[in-house]
Coordinates of C-alpha atoms in Angstrom, one line a residue:
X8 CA 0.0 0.0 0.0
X9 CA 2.8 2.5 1.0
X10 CA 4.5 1.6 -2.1
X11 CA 1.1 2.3 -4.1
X12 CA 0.9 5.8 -2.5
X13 CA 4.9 6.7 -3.3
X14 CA 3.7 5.8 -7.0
X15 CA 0.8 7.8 -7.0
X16 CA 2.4 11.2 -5.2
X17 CA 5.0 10.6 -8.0
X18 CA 3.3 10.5 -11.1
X19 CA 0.9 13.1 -9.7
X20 CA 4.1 15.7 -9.2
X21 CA 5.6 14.7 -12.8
X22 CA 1.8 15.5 -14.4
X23 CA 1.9 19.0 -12.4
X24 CA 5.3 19.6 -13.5
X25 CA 4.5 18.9 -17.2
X26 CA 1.0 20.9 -16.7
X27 CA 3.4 23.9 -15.4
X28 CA 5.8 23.8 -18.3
X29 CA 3.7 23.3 -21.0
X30 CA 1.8 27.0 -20.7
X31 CA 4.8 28.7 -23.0
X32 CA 3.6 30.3 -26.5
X33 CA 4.0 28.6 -29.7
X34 CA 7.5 28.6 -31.4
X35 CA 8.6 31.2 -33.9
X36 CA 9.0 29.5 -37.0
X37 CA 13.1 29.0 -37.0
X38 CA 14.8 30.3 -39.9
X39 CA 16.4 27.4 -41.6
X40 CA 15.2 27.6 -45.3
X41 CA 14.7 24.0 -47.3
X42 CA 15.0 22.6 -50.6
X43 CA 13.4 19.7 -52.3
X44 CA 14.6 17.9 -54.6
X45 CA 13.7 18.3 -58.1
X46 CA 12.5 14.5 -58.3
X47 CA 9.0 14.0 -59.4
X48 CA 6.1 13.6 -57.1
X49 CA 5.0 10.8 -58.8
X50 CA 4.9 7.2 -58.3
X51 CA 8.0 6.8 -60.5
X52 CA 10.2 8.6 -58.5
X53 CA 13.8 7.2 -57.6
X54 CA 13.4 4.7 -54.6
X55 CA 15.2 6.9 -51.2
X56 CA 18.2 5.3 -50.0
X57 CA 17.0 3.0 -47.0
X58 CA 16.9 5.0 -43.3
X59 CA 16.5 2.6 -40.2
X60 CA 14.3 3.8 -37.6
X61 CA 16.1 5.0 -34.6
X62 CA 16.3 3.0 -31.4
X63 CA 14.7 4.5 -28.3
X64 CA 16.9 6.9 -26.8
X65 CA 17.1 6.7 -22.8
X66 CA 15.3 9.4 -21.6
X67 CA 18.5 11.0 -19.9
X68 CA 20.2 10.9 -23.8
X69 CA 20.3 14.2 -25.3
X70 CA 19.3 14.5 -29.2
X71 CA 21.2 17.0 -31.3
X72 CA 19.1 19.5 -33.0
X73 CA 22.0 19.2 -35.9
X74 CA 23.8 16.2 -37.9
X75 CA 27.6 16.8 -38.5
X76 CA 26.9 18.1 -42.1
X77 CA 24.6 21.2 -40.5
X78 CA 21.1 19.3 -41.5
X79 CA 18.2 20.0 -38.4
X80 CA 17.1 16.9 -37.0
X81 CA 13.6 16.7 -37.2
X82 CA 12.6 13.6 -34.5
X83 CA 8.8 11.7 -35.5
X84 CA 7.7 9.8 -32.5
X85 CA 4.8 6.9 -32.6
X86 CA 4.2 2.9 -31.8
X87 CA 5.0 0.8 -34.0
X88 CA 2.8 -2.0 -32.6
X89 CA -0.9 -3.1 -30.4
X90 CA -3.3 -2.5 -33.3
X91 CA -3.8 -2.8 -37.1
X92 CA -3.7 0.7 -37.5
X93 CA -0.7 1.4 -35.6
X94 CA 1.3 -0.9 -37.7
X95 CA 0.2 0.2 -41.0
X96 CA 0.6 4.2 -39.7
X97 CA 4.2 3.1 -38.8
X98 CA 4.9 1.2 -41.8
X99 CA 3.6 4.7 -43.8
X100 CA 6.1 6.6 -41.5
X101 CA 8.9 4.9 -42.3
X102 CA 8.7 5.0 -45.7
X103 CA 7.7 8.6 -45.6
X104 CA 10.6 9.7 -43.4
X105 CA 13.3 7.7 -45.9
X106 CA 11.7 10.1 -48.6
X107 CA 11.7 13.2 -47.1
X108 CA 15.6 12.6 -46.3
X109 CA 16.0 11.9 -49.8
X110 CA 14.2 14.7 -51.1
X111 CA 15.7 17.9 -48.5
X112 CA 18.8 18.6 -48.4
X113 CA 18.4 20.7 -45.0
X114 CA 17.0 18.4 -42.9
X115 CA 17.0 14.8 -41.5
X116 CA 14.0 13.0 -40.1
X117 CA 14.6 10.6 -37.5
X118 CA 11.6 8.3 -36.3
X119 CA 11.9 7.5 -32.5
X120 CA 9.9 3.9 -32.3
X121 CA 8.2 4.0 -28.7
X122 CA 7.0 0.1 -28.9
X123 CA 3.8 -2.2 -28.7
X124 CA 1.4 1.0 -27.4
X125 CA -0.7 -1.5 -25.5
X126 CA 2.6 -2.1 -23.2
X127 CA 2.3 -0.1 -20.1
X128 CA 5.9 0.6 -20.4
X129 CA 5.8 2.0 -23.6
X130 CA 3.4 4.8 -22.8
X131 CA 5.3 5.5 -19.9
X132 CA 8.6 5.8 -22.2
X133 CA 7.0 8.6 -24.3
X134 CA 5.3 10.7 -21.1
X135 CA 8.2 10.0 -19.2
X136 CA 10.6 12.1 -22.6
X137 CA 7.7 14.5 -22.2
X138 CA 8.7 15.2 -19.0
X139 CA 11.5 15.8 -19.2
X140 CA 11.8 18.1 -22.1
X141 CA 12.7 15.7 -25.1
X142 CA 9.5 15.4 -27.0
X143 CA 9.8 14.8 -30.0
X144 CA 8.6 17.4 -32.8
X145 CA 6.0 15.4 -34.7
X146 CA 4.0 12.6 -33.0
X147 CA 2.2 9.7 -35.2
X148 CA -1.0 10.0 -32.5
X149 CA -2.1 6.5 -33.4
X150 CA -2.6 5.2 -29.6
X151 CA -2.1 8.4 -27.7
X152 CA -3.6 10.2 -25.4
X153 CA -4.2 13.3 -27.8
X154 CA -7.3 15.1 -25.5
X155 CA -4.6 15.2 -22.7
X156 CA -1.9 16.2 -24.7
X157 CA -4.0 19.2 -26.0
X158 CA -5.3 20.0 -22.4
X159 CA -1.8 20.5 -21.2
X160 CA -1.2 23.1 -24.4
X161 CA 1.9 20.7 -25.6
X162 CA 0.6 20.4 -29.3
X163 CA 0.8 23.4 -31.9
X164 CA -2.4 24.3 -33.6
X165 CA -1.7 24.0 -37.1
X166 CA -4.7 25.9 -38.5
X167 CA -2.2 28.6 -40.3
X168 CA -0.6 26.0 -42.0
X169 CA -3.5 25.4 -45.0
X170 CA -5.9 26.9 -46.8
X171 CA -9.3 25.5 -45.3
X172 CA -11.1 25.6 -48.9
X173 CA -8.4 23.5 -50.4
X174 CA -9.9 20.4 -48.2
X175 CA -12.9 18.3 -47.5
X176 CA -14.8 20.8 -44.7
X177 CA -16.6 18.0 -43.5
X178 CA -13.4 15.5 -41.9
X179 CA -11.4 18.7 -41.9
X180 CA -13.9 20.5 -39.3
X181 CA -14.3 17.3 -37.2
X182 CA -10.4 17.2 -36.7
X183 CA -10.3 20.3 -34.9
X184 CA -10.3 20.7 -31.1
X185 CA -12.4 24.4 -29.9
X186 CA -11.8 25.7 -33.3
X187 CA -8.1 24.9 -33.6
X188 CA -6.1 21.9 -35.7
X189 CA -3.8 20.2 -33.3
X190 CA -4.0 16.8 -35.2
X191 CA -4.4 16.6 -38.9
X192 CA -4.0 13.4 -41.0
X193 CA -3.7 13.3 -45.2
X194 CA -5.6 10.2 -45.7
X195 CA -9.1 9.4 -44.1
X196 CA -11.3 6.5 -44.5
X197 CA -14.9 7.8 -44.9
X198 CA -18.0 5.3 -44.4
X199 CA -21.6 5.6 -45.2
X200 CA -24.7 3.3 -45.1
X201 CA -27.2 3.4 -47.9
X202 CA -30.8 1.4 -48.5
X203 CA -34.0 1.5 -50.4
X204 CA -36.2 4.7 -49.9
X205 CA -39.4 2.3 -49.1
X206 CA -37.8 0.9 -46.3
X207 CA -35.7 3.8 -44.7
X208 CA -37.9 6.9 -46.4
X209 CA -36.0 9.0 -48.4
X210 CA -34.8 11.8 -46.1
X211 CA -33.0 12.2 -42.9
X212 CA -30.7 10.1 -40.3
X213 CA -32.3 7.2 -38.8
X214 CA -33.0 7.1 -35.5
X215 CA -32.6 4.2 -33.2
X216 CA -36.6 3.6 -33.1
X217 CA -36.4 4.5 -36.9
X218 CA -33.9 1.8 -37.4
X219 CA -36.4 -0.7 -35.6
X220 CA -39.0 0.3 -37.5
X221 CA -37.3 -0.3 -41.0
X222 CA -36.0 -3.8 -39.9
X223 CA -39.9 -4.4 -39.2
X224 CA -41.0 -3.3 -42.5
X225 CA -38.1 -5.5 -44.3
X226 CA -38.1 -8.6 -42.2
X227 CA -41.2 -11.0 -43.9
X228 CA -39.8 -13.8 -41.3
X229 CA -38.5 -16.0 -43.6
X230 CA -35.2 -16.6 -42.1
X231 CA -33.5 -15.4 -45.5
X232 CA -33.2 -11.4 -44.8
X233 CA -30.2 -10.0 -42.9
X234 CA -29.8 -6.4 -41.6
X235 CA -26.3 -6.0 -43.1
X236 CA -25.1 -9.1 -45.6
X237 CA -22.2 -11.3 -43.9
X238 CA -23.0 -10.2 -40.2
X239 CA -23.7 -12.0 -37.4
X240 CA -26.1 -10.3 -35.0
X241 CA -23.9 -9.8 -32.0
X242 CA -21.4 -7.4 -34.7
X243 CA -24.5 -5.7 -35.9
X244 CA -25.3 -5.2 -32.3
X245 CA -21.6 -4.2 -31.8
X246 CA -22.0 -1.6 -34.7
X247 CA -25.2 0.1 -33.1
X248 CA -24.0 0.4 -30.2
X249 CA -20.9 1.9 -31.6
X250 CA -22.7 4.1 -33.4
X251 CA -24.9 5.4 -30.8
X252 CA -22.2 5.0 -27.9
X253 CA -22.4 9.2 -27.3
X254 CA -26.4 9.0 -26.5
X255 CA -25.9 6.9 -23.6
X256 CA -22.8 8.9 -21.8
X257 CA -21.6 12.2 -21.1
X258 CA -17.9 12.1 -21.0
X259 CA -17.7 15.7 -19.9
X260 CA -19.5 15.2 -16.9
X261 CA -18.2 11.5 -16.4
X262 CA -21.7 10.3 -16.5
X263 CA -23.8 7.3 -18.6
X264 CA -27.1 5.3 -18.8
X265 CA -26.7 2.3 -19.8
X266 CA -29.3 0.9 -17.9
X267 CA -32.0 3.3 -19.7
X268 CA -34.8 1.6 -21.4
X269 CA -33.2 2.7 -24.7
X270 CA -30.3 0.8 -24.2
X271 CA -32.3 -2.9 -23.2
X272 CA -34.7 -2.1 -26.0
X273 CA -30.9 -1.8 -28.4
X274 CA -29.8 -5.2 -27.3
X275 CA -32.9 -6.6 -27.2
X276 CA -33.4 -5.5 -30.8
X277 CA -30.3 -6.7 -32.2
X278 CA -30.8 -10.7 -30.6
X279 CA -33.7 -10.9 -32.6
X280 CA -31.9 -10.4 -36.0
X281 CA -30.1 -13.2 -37.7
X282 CA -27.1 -14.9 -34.9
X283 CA -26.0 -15.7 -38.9
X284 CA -26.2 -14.9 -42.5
X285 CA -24.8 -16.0 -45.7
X286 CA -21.3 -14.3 -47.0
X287 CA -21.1 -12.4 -49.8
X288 CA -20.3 -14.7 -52.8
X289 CA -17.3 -12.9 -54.4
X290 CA -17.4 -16.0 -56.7
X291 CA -20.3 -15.1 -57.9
X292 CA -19.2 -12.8 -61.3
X293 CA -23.1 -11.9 -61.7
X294 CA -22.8 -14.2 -65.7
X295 CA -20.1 -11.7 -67.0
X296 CA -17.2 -14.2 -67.6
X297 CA -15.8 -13.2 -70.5
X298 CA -17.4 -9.6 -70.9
X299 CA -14.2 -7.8 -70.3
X300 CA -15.0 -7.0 -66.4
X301 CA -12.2 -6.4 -64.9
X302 CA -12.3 -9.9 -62.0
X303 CA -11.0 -7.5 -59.3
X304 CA -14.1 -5.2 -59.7
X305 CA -16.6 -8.4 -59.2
X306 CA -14.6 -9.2 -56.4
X307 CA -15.2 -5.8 -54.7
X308 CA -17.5 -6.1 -51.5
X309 CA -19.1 -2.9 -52.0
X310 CA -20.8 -4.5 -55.5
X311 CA -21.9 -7.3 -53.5
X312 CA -23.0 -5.6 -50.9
X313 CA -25.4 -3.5 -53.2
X314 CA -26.7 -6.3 -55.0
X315 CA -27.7 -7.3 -52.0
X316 CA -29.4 -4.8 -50.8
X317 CA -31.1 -4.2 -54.2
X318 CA -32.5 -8.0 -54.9
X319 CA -33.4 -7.1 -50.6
X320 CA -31.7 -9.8 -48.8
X321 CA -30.0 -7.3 -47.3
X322 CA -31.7 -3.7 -45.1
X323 CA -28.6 -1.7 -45.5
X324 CA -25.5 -1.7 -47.2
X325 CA -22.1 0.0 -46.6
X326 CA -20.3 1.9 -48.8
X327 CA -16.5 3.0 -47.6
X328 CA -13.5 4.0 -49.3
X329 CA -11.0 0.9 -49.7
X330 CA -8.2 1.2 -47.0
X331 CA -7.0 -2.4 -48.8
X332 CA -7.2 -2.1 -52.5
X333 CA -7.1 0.7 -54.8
X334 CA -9.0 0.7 -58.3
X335 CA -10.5 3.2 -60.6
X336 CA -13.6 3.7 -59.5
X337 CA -14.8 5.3 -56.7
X338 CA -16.5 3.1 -54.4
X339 CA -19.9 5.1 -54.4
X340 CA -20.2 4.4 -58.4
X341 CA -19.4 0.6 -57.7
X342 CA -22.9 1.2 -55.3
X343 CA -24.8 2.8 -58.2
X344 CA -24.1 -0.2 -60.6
X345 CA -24.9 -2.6 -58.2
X346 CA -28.6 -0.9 -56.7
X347 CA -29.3 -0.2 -61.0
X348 CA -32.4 1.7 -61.6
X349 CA -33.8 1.1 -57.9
X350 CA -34.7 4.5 -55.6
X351 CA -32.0 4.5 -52.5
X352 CA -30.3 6.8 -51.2
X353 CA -27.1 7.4 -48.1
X354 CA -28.2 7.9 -44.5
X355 CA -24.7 8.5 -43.7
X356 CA -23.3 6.9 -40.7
X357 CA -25.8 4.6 -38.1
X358 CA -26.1 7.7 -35.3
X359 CA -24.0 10.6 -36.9
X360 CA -26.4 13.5 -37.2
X361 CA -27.9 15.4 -39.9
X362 CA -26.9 11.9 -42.4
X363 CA -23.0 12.6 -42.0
X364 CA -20.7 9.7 -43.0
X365 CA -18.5 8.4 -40.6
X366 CA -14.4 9.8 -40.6
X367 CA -11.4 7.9 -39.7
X368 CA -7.8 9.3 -39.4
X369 CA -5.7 7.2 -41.1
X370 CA -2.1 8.8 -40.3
X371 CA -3.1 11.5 -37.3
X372 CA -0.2 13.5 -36.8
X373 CA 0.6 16.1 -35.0
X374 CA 3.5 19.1 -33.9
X375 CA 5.0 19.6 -30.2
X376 CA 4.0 23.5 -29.6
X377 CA 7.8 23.1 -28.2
X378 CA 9.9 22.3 -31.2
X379 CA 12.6 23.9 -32.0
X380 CA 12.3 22.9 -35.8
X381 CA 9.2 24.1 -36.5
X382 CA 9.9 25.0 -40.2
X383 CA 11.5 21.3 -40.5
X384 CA 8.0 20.1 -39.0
X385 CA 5.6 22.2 -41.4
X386 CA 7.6 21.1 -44.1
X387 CA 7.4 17.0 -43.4
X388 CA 3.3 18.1 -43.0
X389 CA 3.0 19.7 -45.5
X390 CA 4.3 16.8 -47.9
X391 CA 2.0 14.4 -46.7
X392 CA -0.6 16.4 -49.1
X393 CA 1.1 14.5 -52.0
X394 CA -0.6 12.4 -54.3
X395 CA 2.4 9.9 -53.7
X396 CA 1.6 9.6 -50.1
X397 CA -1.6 8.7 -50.8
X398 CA -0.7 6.1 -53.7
X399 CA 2.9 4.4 -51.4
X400 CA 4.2 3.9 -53.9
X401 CA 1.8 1.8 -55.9
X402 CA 1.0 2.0 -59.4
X403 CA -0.7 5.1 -61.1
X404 CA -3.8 3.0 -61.5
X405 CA -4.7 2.2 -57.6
X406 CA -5.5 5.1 -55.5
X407 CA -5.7 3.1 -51.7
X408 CA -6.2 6.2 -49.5
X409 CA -8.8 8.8 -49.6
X410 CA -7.1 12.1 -49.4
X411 CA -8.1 15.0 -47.5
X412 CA -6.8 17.3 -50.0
X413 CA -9.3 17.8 -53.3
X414 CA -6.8 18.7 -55.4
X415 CA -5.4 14.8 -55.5
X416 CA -8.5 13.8 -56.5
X417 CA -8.3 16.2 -59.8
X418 CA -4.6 15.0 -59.8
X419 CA -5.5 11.6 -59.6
X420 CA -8.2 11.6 -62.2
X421 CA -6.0 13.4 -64.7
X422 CA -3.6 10.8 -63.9
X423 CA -5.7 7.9 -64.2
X424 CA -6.5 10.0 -68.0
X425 CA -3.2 10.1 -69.0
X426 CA -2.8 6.3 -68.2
X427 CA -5.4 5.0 -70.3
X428 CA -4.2 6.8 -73.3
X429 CA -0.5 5.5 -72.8
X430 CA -2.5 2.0 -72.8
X431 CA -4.5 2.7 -76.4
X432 CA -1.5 4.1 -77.7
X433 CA 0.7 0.5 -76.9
X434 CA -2.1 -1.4 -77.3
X435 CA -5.2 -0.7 -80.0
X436 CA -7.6 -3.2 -78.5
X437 CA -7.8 -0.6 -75.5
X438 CA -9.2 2.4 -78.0
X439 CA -12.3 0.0 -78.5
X440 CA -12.8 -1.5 -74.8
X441 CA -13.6 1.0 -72.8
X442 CA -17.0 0.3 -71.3
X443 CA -18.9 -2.7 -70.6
X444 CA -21.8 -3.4 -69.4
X445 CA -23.4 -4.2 -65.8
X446 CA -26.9 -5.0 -65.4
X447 CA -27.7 -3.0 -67.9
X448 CA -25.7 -0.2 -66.5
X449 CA -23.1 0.9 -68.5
X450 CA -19.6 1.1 -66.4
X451 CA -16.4 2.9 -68.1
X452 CA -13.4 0.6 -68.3
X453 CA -9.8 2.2 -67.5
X454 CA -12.1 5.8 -67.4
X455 CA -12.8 7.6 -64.1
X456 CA -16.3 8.6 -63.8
X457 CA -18.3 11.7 -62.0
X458 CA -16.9 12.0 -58.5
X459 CA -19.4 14.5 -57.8
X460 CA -21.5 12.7 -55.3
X461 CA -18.7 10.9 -54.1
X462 CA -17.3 14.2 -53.2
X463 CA -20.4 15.8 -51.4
X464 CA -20.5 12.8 -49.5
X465 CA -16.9 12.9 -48.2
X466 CA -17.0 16.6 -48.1
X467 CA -20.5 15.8 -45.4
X468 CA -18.1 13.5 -43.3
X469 CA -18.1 15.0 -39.9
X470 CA -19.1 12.2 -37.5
X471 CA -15.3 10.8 -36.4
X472 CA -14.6 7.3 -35.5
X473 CA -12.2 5.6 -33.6
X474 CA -11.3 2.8 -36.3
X475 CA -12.5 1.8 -40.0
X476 CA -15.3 -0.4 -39.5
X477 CA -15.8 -1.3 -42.3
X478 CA -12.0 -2.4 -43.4
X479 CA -12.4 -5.5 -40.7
X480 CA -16.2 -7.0 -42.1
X481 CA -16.0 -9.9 -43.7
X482 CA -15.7 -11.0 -46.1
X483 CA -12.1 -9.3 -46.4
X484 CA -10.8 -7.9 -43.3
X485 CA -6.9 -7.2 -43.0
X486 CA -6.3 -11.2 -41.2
X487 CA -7.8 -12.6 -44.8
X488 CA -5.5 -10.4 -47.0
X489 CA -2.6 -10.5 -45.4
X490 CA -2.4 -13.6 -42.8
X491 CA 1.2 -13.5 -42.2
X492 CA 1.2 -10.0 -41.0
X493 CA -2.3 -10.4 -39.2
X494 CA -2.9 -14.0 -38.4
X495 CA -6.4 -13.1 -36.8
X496 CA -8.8 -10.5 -37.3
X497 CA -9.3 -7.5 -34.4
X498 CA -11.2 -7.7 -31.8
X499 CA -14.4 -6.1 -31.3
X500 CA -12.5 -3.6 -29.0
X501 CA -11.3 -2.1 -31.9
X502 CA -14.2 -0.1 -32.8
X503 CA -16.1 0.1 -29.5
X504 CA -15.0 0.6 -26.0
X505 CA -13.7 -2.8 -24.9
X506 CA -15.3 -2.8 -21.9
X507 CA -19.0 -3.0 -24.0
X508 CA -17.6 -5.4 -26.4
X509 CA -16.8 -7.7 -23.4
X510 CA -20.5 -7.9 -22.1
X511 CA -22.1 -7.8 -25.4
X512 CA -20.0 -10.8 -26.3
X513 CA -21.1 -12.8 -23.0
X514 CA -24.9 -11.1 -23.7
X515 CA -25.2 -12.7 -26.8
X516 CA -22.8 -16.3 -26.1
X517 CA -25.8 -16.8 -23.4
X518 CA -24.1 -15.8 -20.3
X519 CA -25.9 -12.9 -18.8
X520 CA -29.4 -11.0 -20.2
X521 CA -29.9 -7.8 -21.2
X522 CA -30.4 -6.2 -17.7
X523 CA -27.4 -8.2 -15.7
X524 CA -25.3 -7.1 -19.4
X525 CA -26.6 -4.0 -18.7
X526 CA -25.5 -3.3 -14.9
X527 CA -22.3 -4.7 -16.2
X528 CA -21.7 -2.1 -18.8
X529 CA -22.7 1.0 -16.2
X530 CA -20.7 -0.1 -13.1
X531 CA -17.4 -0.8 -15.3
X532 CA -18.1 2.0 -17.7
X533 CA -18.8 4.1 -14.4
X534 CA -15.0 3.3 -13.2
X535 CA -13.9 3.8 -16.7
X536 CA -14.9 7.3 -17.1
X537 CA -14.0 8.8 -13.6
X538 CA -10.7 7.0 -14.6
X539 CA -10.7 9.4 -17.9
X540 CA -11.6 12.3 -16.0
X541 CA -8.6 12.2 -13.5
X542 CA -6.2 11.6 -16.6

C-alpha cells in the first residue's frame, strides 16, 4: 500500500510539473530555409536510400538539433505495434521519413519507435521524454492520449498552415479541437450506409426507433433477410451500439445510462436479428465471364453488398473508401451499378447527425508546440498532401487512400486520363474497350467517372470514429488479405470501448441477459470514465 501511495504522489508531481511547463507560446518559426529535390512527385520517382528507424533513446540521452553536415534533425515519434492501425501508420512513416531525407537537403528525419502502445511501459517511455523536455517534434498520434496532450497546451495548432477551402470541410472540421487543428492526418477512410427509400424513407438520419421500424417493415420472417449481408447479429449489435455510444454517456461530466430503457430495448433488438447470415459470394461474377469486367471489380464487396441490398436480402448496405485495394472507380459508383435503376439513397453513418458519413484518421499527426524545428516540422506536413503519399508507392492505376486534399482527387483523375491513353497508344484493342456493361448499366473501363456525389459525401463527413469499420467486415478484413502480418482478425474492441464489447460478447454467447449485461456495462463503464476524467 505504501509503495502504491509513493507511486501515486510521484506521477501526480511529474503530471503538475508537465501541466506547469507546457503554458509557454508557440514557437517562432526557426529560420532554416529548405530545398526539395527536383525528383518528381509521382509514383515513378527514384526509390530513397534505405533510413533505419532510430532505437529509443534513454530518456537522460540528449538529441542533437544538428547532424555533422549542418542538416536539423527533425525527431517523429509513434508505436509501432498493439493495433492494425498502428502498424500500418508506422509502416507509412517509415517510408515517408526515408523520402523526405531523400528529397531535403536541409533536414533529417529521425523516427523514435516508442514500442507495442498496448505495453504499459511503452506509454510511460513517451510521457516519461515529455517530462522531461525531449518530445519529440512530430508525434504519429495513433494510440495516444491526444485530449490530454492538447489540455496540457503541448501540441501546436496548425490551423495557419492550409488553406481550409483547399480540403474536405466536413473530416477537416471534425479534426479540430475548440476551433483549432492540433492533429491533422492526409488520408481518411470515410464510411456511409445506404438502403432503399421504401424501407428507410428518403430523407433524414435514422434514429434508433427508426432503425427498428425499418428492420420491421423488411423482415417477412422467412429466415433469409439480414440487416447488413455477412454479419452476425452480436457485430451488428456491436456496430449500433458503436454508433450510438455518445447518447448513452456524457464524458464531460463523467456520467452514462446504460441501464435506460433505450439501451435494453438496443440489445434486445439486435438478438432478434439473424445470430448468422450468408457471405457475400465474391465467386459469384453476376454471368459476366468473359465480358471484359475487370475480375477485381466483381470481387469488390461494395458490389456485392449492393446487389444485396437491391435483390433485398440485405436492409442496408455499406459503402467505404478501400483502405486495402485501390482501383478506378470510386467506391460510391461501384454502389450505383450494383442498386441499377432502384430509388435509394445514403443515411450516412448509423447515429452521426444530420446523415453525415463516418471519418477515420488514417495517419493522425501532430507538432510539439515546443519544437525547435518548426519550419522542419511544417515542411514534413505539408508533404504528406502529395498524391504519392496517398498512392505508397503503388501503381498510377490504384489510388488506396482517400485524401483529404481535393486537389489529389483532380490530380488523380487526370492521372488515371493520361494512363489509359498510354494504354491505347501501346495497345489498339484498349481504343475500342472502354466500357462494358453491368446489369444494364453501362460502367467505363480504365475511365474515371463523376466523383461529384462521391465528393459531397466525403466533403459531409463529420461524425469521427475511432477505427475503419468497415476495413475489418467480412468478407475481407486485414487477417484474410494479409495472414502472415495479421494471423487473426481485431477484436471487437477495436471499434467500440472494450469494456462493452466484453459484455455484449457474454450477452449474446448466453451468459448474462440484457439487464445483468446492462449493470455490467454502467458499473465498469462508471470506473472507466472517472478513470478518464482524473487523466
Amino acid at each position: 500500500m505504501k509503495k502504491t501511495i509513493i507511486a501515486v504522489l510521484i506521477a501526480a508531481a511529474l503530471f503538475a510539473s508537465l501541466a506547469a511547463c507546457a503554458n509557454a507560446p508557440p514557437p517562432a518559426e526557426a529560420d532554416v530555409s529548405a530545398s526539395p529535390a527536383t525528383a518528381s512527385s509521382t509514383a515513378s520517382s527514384p526509390s530513397p536510400s534505405p533510413v533505419a528507424a532510430s532505437v529509443p533513446p534513454p530518456v537522460t540521452a540528449e538529441r542533437e538539433s544538428f547532424t555533422e553536415d549542418g542538416k536539423a534533425v527533425l525527431y517523429i515519434g509513434a508505436f509501432s505495434s498493439g493495433s492494425f492501425e498502428i502498424e500500418d501508420a508506422f509502416a507509412w512513416l517509415t517510408t515517408e521519413a526515408q523520402t523526405f531525407n531523400w528529397a531535403y537537403k536541409d533536414y533529417e528525419a529521425r523516427v523514435i519507435d516508442y514500442g507495442d502502445a498496448s505495453a504499459s511501459e511503452a506509454m510511460y517511455r513517451l510521457n516519461a521524454e515529455i517530462l522531461a523536455g525531449k518530445m519529440p517534434d512530430i508525434l504519429v498520434t495513433q494510440g495516444m492520449p491526444v485530449d490530454k496532450y492538447i489540455s496540457m497546451d503541448l501540441l501546436y495548432d496548425m490551423s495557419g498552415w492550409l488553406n481550409a477551402e483547399d480540403f474536405y470541410t466536413g473530416p477537416l472540421e471534425a479534426m479540430k479541437t475548440d476551433g483549432k487543428l492540433y492533429e491533422v492526418s492526409p488520408a481518411i477512410t470515410v464510411t456511409s450506409f445506404y438502403g432503399l427509400n421504401k424501407y428507410l424513407g428518403d430523407t433524414g438520419a435514422l434514429t434508433l426507433d427508426d432503425i427498428y421500424a425499418a428492420w420491421e417493415r423488411f423482415n417477412d420472417g422467412s429466415g433469409d433477410k439480414a440487416f447488413i449481408s455477412g454479419l452476425s447479429n452480436e457485430l451488428v449489435c456491436l456496430l449500433l451500439v458503436s454508433a450510438y455510444e455518445d447518447s448513452f454517456t456524457d464524458k464531460g461530466a463523467a456520467t452514462c445510462d446504460f441501464t435506460s430503457p433505450e439501451f435494453l430495448k438496443l440489445l434486445e433488438f439486435c438478438k432478434t436479428l439473424p445470430a448468422n447470415t450468408p457471405e457475400l459470394n465474391l465467386k459469384d461474377t453476376f454471368g459476366l465471364d468473359g465480358s471484359g469486367v475487370s475480375p477485381g471489380t466483381l470481387q469488390m464487396p461494395e458490389l456485392h453488398r449492393a446487389v444485396a441490398v437491391r435483390k433485398e436480402t440485405a436492409l442496408l448496405g455499406i459503402m467505404a473508401t478501400s483502405r486495402l485495394w485501390g482501383y478506378p472507380y470510386p467506391t460510391h459508383y461501384l454502389v450505383q451499378v450494383g442498386m441499377g435503376t432502384e430509388d435509394y439513397h445514403y443515411i450516412g453513418y448509423l447515429g452521426a447527425k444530420d446523415t453525415a458519413a463516418s471519418m477515420y484518421l488514417e495517419f493522425p499527426v501532430a507538432v510539439s508546440a515546443k519544437t525547435e524545428n518548426i519550419k522542419g516540422a511544417k515542411t514534413f506536413v505539408n508533404d504528406l498532401w502529395a498524391m504519392r503519399f496517398m498512392m505508397r508507392g503503388g501503381s498510377t492505376r490504384d489510388l488506396p487512400l482517400m485524401p483529404l486534399k481535393r486537389s489529389v482527387i483532380q490530380e488523380y483523375e487526370n492521372t488515371m486520363k493520361k494512363d489509359r491513353e498510354s494504354m491505347a497508344k501501346e495497345d489498339s484493342k484498349y481504343e475500342n474497350v472502354l466500357i462494358f456493361t453491368l446489369f444494364n448499366e453501362p460502367v467505363p473501363f480504365y475511365k474515371t467517372v463523376d466523383y461529384k456525389l462521391f465528393e459531397e459525401i466525403i466533403d459531409g463527413a463529420g461524425y469521427r470514429v475511432r477505427s475503419p469499420i468497415a476495413a475489418y467486415l467480412p468478407p475481407l478484413n486485414k487477417s484474410q488479405v494479409y495472414p502472415d502480418r495479421f494471423p487473426e482478425a481485431p477484436p471487437a474492441g477495436s471499434f467500440v470501448n472494450p469494456i462493452i464489447a466484453e459484455e455484449i460478447h457474454s450477452f449474446f454467447g448466453g451468459v448474462q441477459d440484457a439487464a445483468h449485461t446492462a449493470e455490467l456495462i454502467q458499473s465498469r463503464y462508471s470506473v472507466y470514465l472517472n478513470e478518464q476524467m482524473r487523466g
